[in-house]
CSV table of C-alpha atoms in Angstrom, one decimal:
chain,number,residue,atom,x,y,z
A,1,UNK,CA,0.0,0.0,0.0
A,2,UNK,CA,1.4,3.4,-1.0
A,3,UNK,CA,0.6,6.1,1.5
A,4,UNK,CA,1.2,9.8,0.9
A,5,UNK,CA,2.7,11.8,3.7
A,6,UNK,CA,3.4,15.5,4.5
A,7,UNK,CA,0.4,17.8,3.6
A,8,UNK,CA,-1.5,14.9,2.1
A,9,UNK,CA,-1.2,12.2,4.8
A,10,UNK,CA,-4.3,10.1,5.5
A,11,UNK,CA,-5.4,12.3,8.4
A,12,UNK,CA,-5.1,15.5,6.5
A,13,UNK,CA,-8.5,17.3,5.9
A,14,UNK,CA,-8.6,16.7,2.2
A,15,UNK,CA,-7.5,13.1,2.5
A,16,UNK,CA,-10.2,12.2,5.1
A,17,UNK,CA,-12.9,13.4,2.7
A,18,UNK,CA,-11.5,11.6,-0.3
A,19,UNK,CA,-11.2,8.4,1.8
A,20,UNK,CA,-14.6,8.4,3.4
A,21,UNK,CA,-17.0,9.9,0.8
A,22,UNK,CA,-17.8,6.6,-0.9
A,23,UNK,CA,-20.6,8.0,-3.1
A,24,UNK,CA,-18.2,10.4,-4.8
A,25,UNK,CA,-17.8,9.6,-8.5
A,26,UNK,CA,-15.9,12.5,-10.1
A,27,UNK,CA,-12.9,14.3,-8.6
A,28,UNK,CA,-11.1,17.2,-10.1
A,29,UNK,CA,-7.8,18.6,-8.8
A,30,UNK,CA,-6.3,21.9,-9.9
A,31,UNK,CA,-2.6,21.6,-9.7
A,32,UNK,CA,-0.9,18.2,-10.2
A,33,UNK,CA,2.4,18.6,-8.3
A,34,UNK,CA,3.5,15.0,-7.7
A,35,UNK,CA,-0.1,13.7,-7.8
A,36,UNK,CA,-0.1,13.0,-4.0
A,37,UNK,CA,-3.9,12.8,-3.5
A,38,UNK,CA,-4.4,10.3,-6.3
A,39,UNK,CA,-3.8,7.1,-4.3
A,40,UNK,CA,-6.9,7.8,-2.1
A,41,UNK,CA,-9.3,7.3,-5.1
A,42,UNK,CA,-10.9,4.0,-6.0
A,43,UNK,CA,-11.4,2.2,-9.3
A,44,UNK,CA,-15.0,3.3,-9.6
A,45,UNK,CA,-14.2,7.0,-9.4
A,46,UNK,CA,-12.6,9.3,-12.0
A,47,UNK,CA,-9.8,11.7,-11.5
A,48,UNK,CA,-9.1,14.8,-13.7
A,49,UNK,CA,-5.9,16.8,-13.0
A,50,UNK,CA,-5.9,20.4,-14.3
A,51,UNK,CA,-2.3,21.4,-14.8
A,52,UNK,CA,-0.9,24.5,-16.4
A,53,UNK,CA,2.6,23.2,-17.1
A,54,UNK,CA,3.0,20.1,-19.4
A,55,UNK,CA,6.5,19.5,-18.0
A,56,UNK,CA,4.9,18.9,-14.5
A,57,UNK,CA,2.9,16.1,-16.0
A,58,UNK,CA,6.1,14.5,-17.4
A,59,UNK,CA,7.9,14.9,-14.1
A,60,UNK,CA,5.0,13.5,-12.0
A,61,UNK,CA,4.8,10.4,-14.2
A,62,UNK,CA,8.5,9.8,-14.4
A,63,UNK,CA,9.9,10.6,-11.0
A,64,UNK,CA,7.0,10.0,-8.5
A,65,UNK,CA,4.9,6.9,-7.7
A,66,UNK,CA,1.6,8.5,-6.8
A,67,UNK,CA,0.0,8.3,-10.2
A,68,UNK,CA,1.0,4.7,-10.6
A,69,UNK,CA,-0.6,4.0,-7.2
A,70,UNK,CA,-3.9,5.6,-8.3
A,71,UNK,CA,-6.7,3.1,-8.9
A,72,UNK,CA,-9.0,5.6,-10.6
A,73,UNK,CA,-8.6,6.4,-14.3
A,74,UNK,CA,-6.6,9.6,-14.6
A,75,UNK,CA,-7.0,12.3,-17.2
A,76,UNK,CA,-4.7,15.3,-17.6
A,77,UNK,CA,-6.2,18.6,-18.8
A,78,UNK,CA,-3.2,20.8,-19.6
A,79,UNK,CA,-3.6,24.5,-19.7
A,80,UNK,CA,-5.0,27.4,-17.6
A,81,UNK,CA,-7.6,26.0,-15.2
A,82,UNK,CA,-9.6,29.3,-15.3
A,83,UNK,CA,-10.0,28.9,-19.1
A,84,UNK,CA,-10.8,25.2,-18.8
A,85,UNK,CA,-13.6,25.9,-16.3
A,86,UNK,CA,-14.9,28.6,-18.6
A,87,UNK,CA,-15.6,26.0,-21.2
A,88,UNK,CA,-18.1,23.1,-21.3
A,89,UNK,CA,-16.8,20.0,-19.5
A,90,UNK,CA,-18.1,16.5,-19.8
A,91,UNK,CA,-18.8,15.9,-16.1
A,92,UNK,CA,-19.9,17.6,-12.8
A,93,UNK,CA,-17.3,17.2,-10.0
A,94,UNK,CA,-18.4,15.9,-6.6
A,95,UNK,CA,-15.1,17.1,-5.1
A,96,UNK,CA,-12.9,19.8,-6.6
A,97,UNK,CA,-9.5,20.4,-4.9
A,98,UNK,CA,-7.7,23.7,-5.7
A,99,UNK,CA,-4.1,23.0,-4.9
A,100,UNK,CA,-2.2,25.1,-7.4
A,101,UNK,CA,0.0,26.9,-4.8
A,102,UNK,CA,3.7,26.5,-5.4
A,103,UNK,CA,5.7,27.4,-2.3
A,104,UNK,CA,4.5,30.8,-1.3
A,105,UNK,CA,3.1,31.7,-4.7
A,106,UNK,CA,-0.6,32.7,-4.5
A,107,UNK,CA,-2.7,32.1,-7.6
A,108,UNK,CA,-5.1,34.9,-6.8
A,109,UNK,CA,-6.9,34.4,-10.2
A,110,UNK,CA,-8.2,31.1,-8.8
A,111,UNK,CA,-9.7,32.8,-5.7
A,112,UNK,CA,-11.9,35.4,-7.2
A,113,UNK,CA,-15.7,35.7,-7.6
A,114,UNK,CA,-15.4,35.0,-11.3
A,115,UNK,CA,-13.3,31.9,-10.7
A,116,UNK,CA,-15.6,30.6,-8.0
A,117,UNK,CA,-18.6,31.0,-10.4
A,118,UNK,CA,-16.8,29.0,-13.0
A,119,UNK,CA,-16.0,26.2,-10.5
A,120,UNK,CA,-19.6,26.2,-9.4
A,121,UNK,CA,-20.8,25.7,-12.9
A,122,UNK,CA,-19.0,22.4,-13.0
A,123,UNK,CA,-19.8,21.2,-9.5
A,124,UNK,CA,-22.4,18.6,-8.7
A,125,UNK,CA,-25.5,19.5,-6.6
A,126,UNK,CA,-23.9,18.1,-3.4
A,127,UNK,CA,-20.3,19.0,-4.4
A,128,UNK,CA,-17.6,20.8,-2.4
A,129,UNK,CA,-14.6,22.8,-3.4
A,130,UNK,CA,-11.5,22.3,-1.1
A,131,UNK,CA,-8.8,24.9,-1.2
A,132,UNK,CA,-5.3,24.2,0.1
A,133,UNK,CA,-4.4,27.6,1.5
A,134,UNK,CA,-1.2,26.9,3.4
A,135,UNK,CA,1.1,29.9,3.3
A,136,UNK,CA,4.0,31.1,5.5
A,137,UNK,CA,3.2,34.8,5.2
A,138,UNK,CA,-0.4,35.4,4.0
A,139,UNK,CA,-3.6,34.5,5.7
A,140,UNK,CA,-6.0,33.7,2.9
A,141,UNK,CA,-9.0,33.0,5.0
A,142,UNK,CA,-10.5,36.5,5.1
A,143,UNK,CA,-10.6,37.2,1.3
A,144,UNK,CA,-11.7,33.7,0.4
A,145,UNK,CA,-14.4,33.8,3.1
A,146,UNK,CA,-15.8,37.1,1.8
A,147,UNK,CA,-15.6,35.8,-1.8
A,148,UNK,CA,-17.5,32.7,-0.9
A,149,UNK,CA,-20.0,34.6,1.2
A,150,UNK,CA,-20.7,37.0,-1.7
A,151,UNK,CA,-21.5,33.9,-3.8
A,152,UNK,CA,-24.0,32.7,-1.2
A,153,UNK,CA,-21.9,29.7,-0.3
A,154,UNK,CA,-21.0,28.0,3.0
A,155,UNK,CA,-17.4,28.4,4.1
A,156,UNK,CA,-15.5,26.3,6.6
A,157,UNK,CA,-11.9,25.8,7.5
A,158,UNK,CA,-9.7,23.1,9.1
A,159,UNK,CA,-6.0,22.8,10.0
A,160,UNK,CA,-4.0,19.7,9.9
A,161,UNK,CA,-1.9,19.4,13.0
A,162,UNK,CA,-1.4,15.6,13.1
A,163,UNK,CA,2.4,15.4,13.3
A,164,UNK,CA,2.4,11.8,14.4
A,165,UNK,CA,1.6,10.5,10.9
A,166,UNK,CA,4.4,12.3,9.2
A,167,UNK,CA,2.2,15.2,8.5
A,168,UNK,CA,3.0,18.8,7.9
A,169,UNK,CA,1.0,21.6,9.4
A,170,UNK,CA,-1.4,22.8,6.7
A,171,UNK,CA,-4.5,25.1,6.3
A,172,UNK,CA,-7.5,24.1,4.3
A,173,UNK,CA,-10.8,25.8,3.4
A,174,UNK,CA,-14.0,24.3,1.9
A,175,UNK,CA,-16.8,26.0,0.0
A,176,UNK,CA,-20.2,24.4,-0.8
A,177,UNK,CA,-23.7,25.5,-1.7
A,178,UNK,CA,-25.2,22.2,-0.5
A,179,UNK,CA,-26.7,22.3,3.1
A,180,UNK,CA,-26.2,18.6,3.6
A,181,UNK,CA,-22.5,18.7,2.6
A,182,UNK,CA,-22.0,21.7,4.8
A,183,UNK,CA,-23.5,19.9,7.9
A,184,UNK,CA,-21.4,16.8,7.1
A,185,UNK,CA,-18.2,18.9,7.0
A,186,UNK,CA,-19.1,20.4,10.4
A,187,UNK,CA,-20.3,17.3,12.2
A,188,UNK,CA,-18.5,14.4,10.6
A,189,UNK,CA,-15.2,15.9,9.6
A,190,UNK,CA,-15.0,18.6,12.3
A,191,UNK,CA,-14.4,21.6,10.0
A,192,UNK,CA,-15.2,25.0,11.6
A,193,UNK,CA,-17.2,28.0,10.7
A,194,UNK,CA,-15.4,31.3,10.8
A,195,UNK,CA,-16.7,34.3,12.8
A,196,UNK,CA,-18.1,36.6,10.1
A,197,UNK,CA,-17.9,39.6,12.4
A,198,UNK,CA,-14.2,39.5,12.1
A,199,UNK,CA,-14.3,40.2,8.4
A,200,UNK,CA,-16.9,43.0,8.1
A,201,UNK,CA,-14.3,45.3,6.4
A,202,UNK,CA,-12.9,42.7,4.0
A,203,UNK,CA,-13.7,43.0,0.3
A,204,UNK,CA,-14.3,39.9,-1.8
A,205,UNK,CA,-11.6,39.3,-4.4
A,206,UNK,CA,-12.5,39.7,-8.1
A,207,UNK,CA,-10.8,39.9,-11.4
A,208,UNK,CA,-10.7,43.7,-10.9
A,209,UNK,CA,-9.6,43.7,-7.2
A,210,UNK,CA,-7.1,41.5,-5.4
A,211,UNK,CA,-4.6,42.5,-2.8
A,212,UNK,CA,-2.6,40.4,-0.3
A,213,UNK,CA,-1.2,43.4,1.7
A,214,UNK,CA,-3.8,43.4,4.5
A,215,UNK,CA,-3.3,39.7,5.1
A,216,UNK,CA,0.5,39.6,5.4
A,217,UNK,CA,1.6,38.0,8.6
A,218,UNK,CA,5.4,37.6,9.2
A,219,UNK,CA,4.9,36.1,12.7
A,220,UNK,CA,4.1,32.6,11.4
């Protein structure tokens, strides 16, 4: 059995959902990296990776074992994910993971109102979008919360602090428009609501407005 570690260990927030949501049929992941989440999928599910750089696809297949350990059929959609989700796709995703962060690079174009609307168009009725927002210097919860709130979505967060399973500390956020999925995230997976009163002055991000300056935190 091939078990991912670090941010993607079996007790990490994203992994727990992928492991336990047995009714999930279609999973999309924006950002291939090494393909670390792939081994959690089963043969009766499908997995689409949206990856900007074709060389990353070559490296993941040649130098890492995660894709070979994936039981689900894998498809690579190479190009800008924003553009891909602006076009008709052949399926609705039950889980969409946005994991396109490279180091401390922040793909703000994937965190705007317009981007969220594009993702929602390709999300199933009970679907959820999971954002990996770990960053050493920027707290992405406030702008992403306000962006989700402006779209009428539920927004919850969860940190991974399980160091005993070779895990790294990581931050995750989830967005869903489905009440049942929202309750499941809260009760079954122990994700947390945020206090909206803390973010009254925060502006949603859009294609015409993004800034990380108010959310810089060099004390982490």
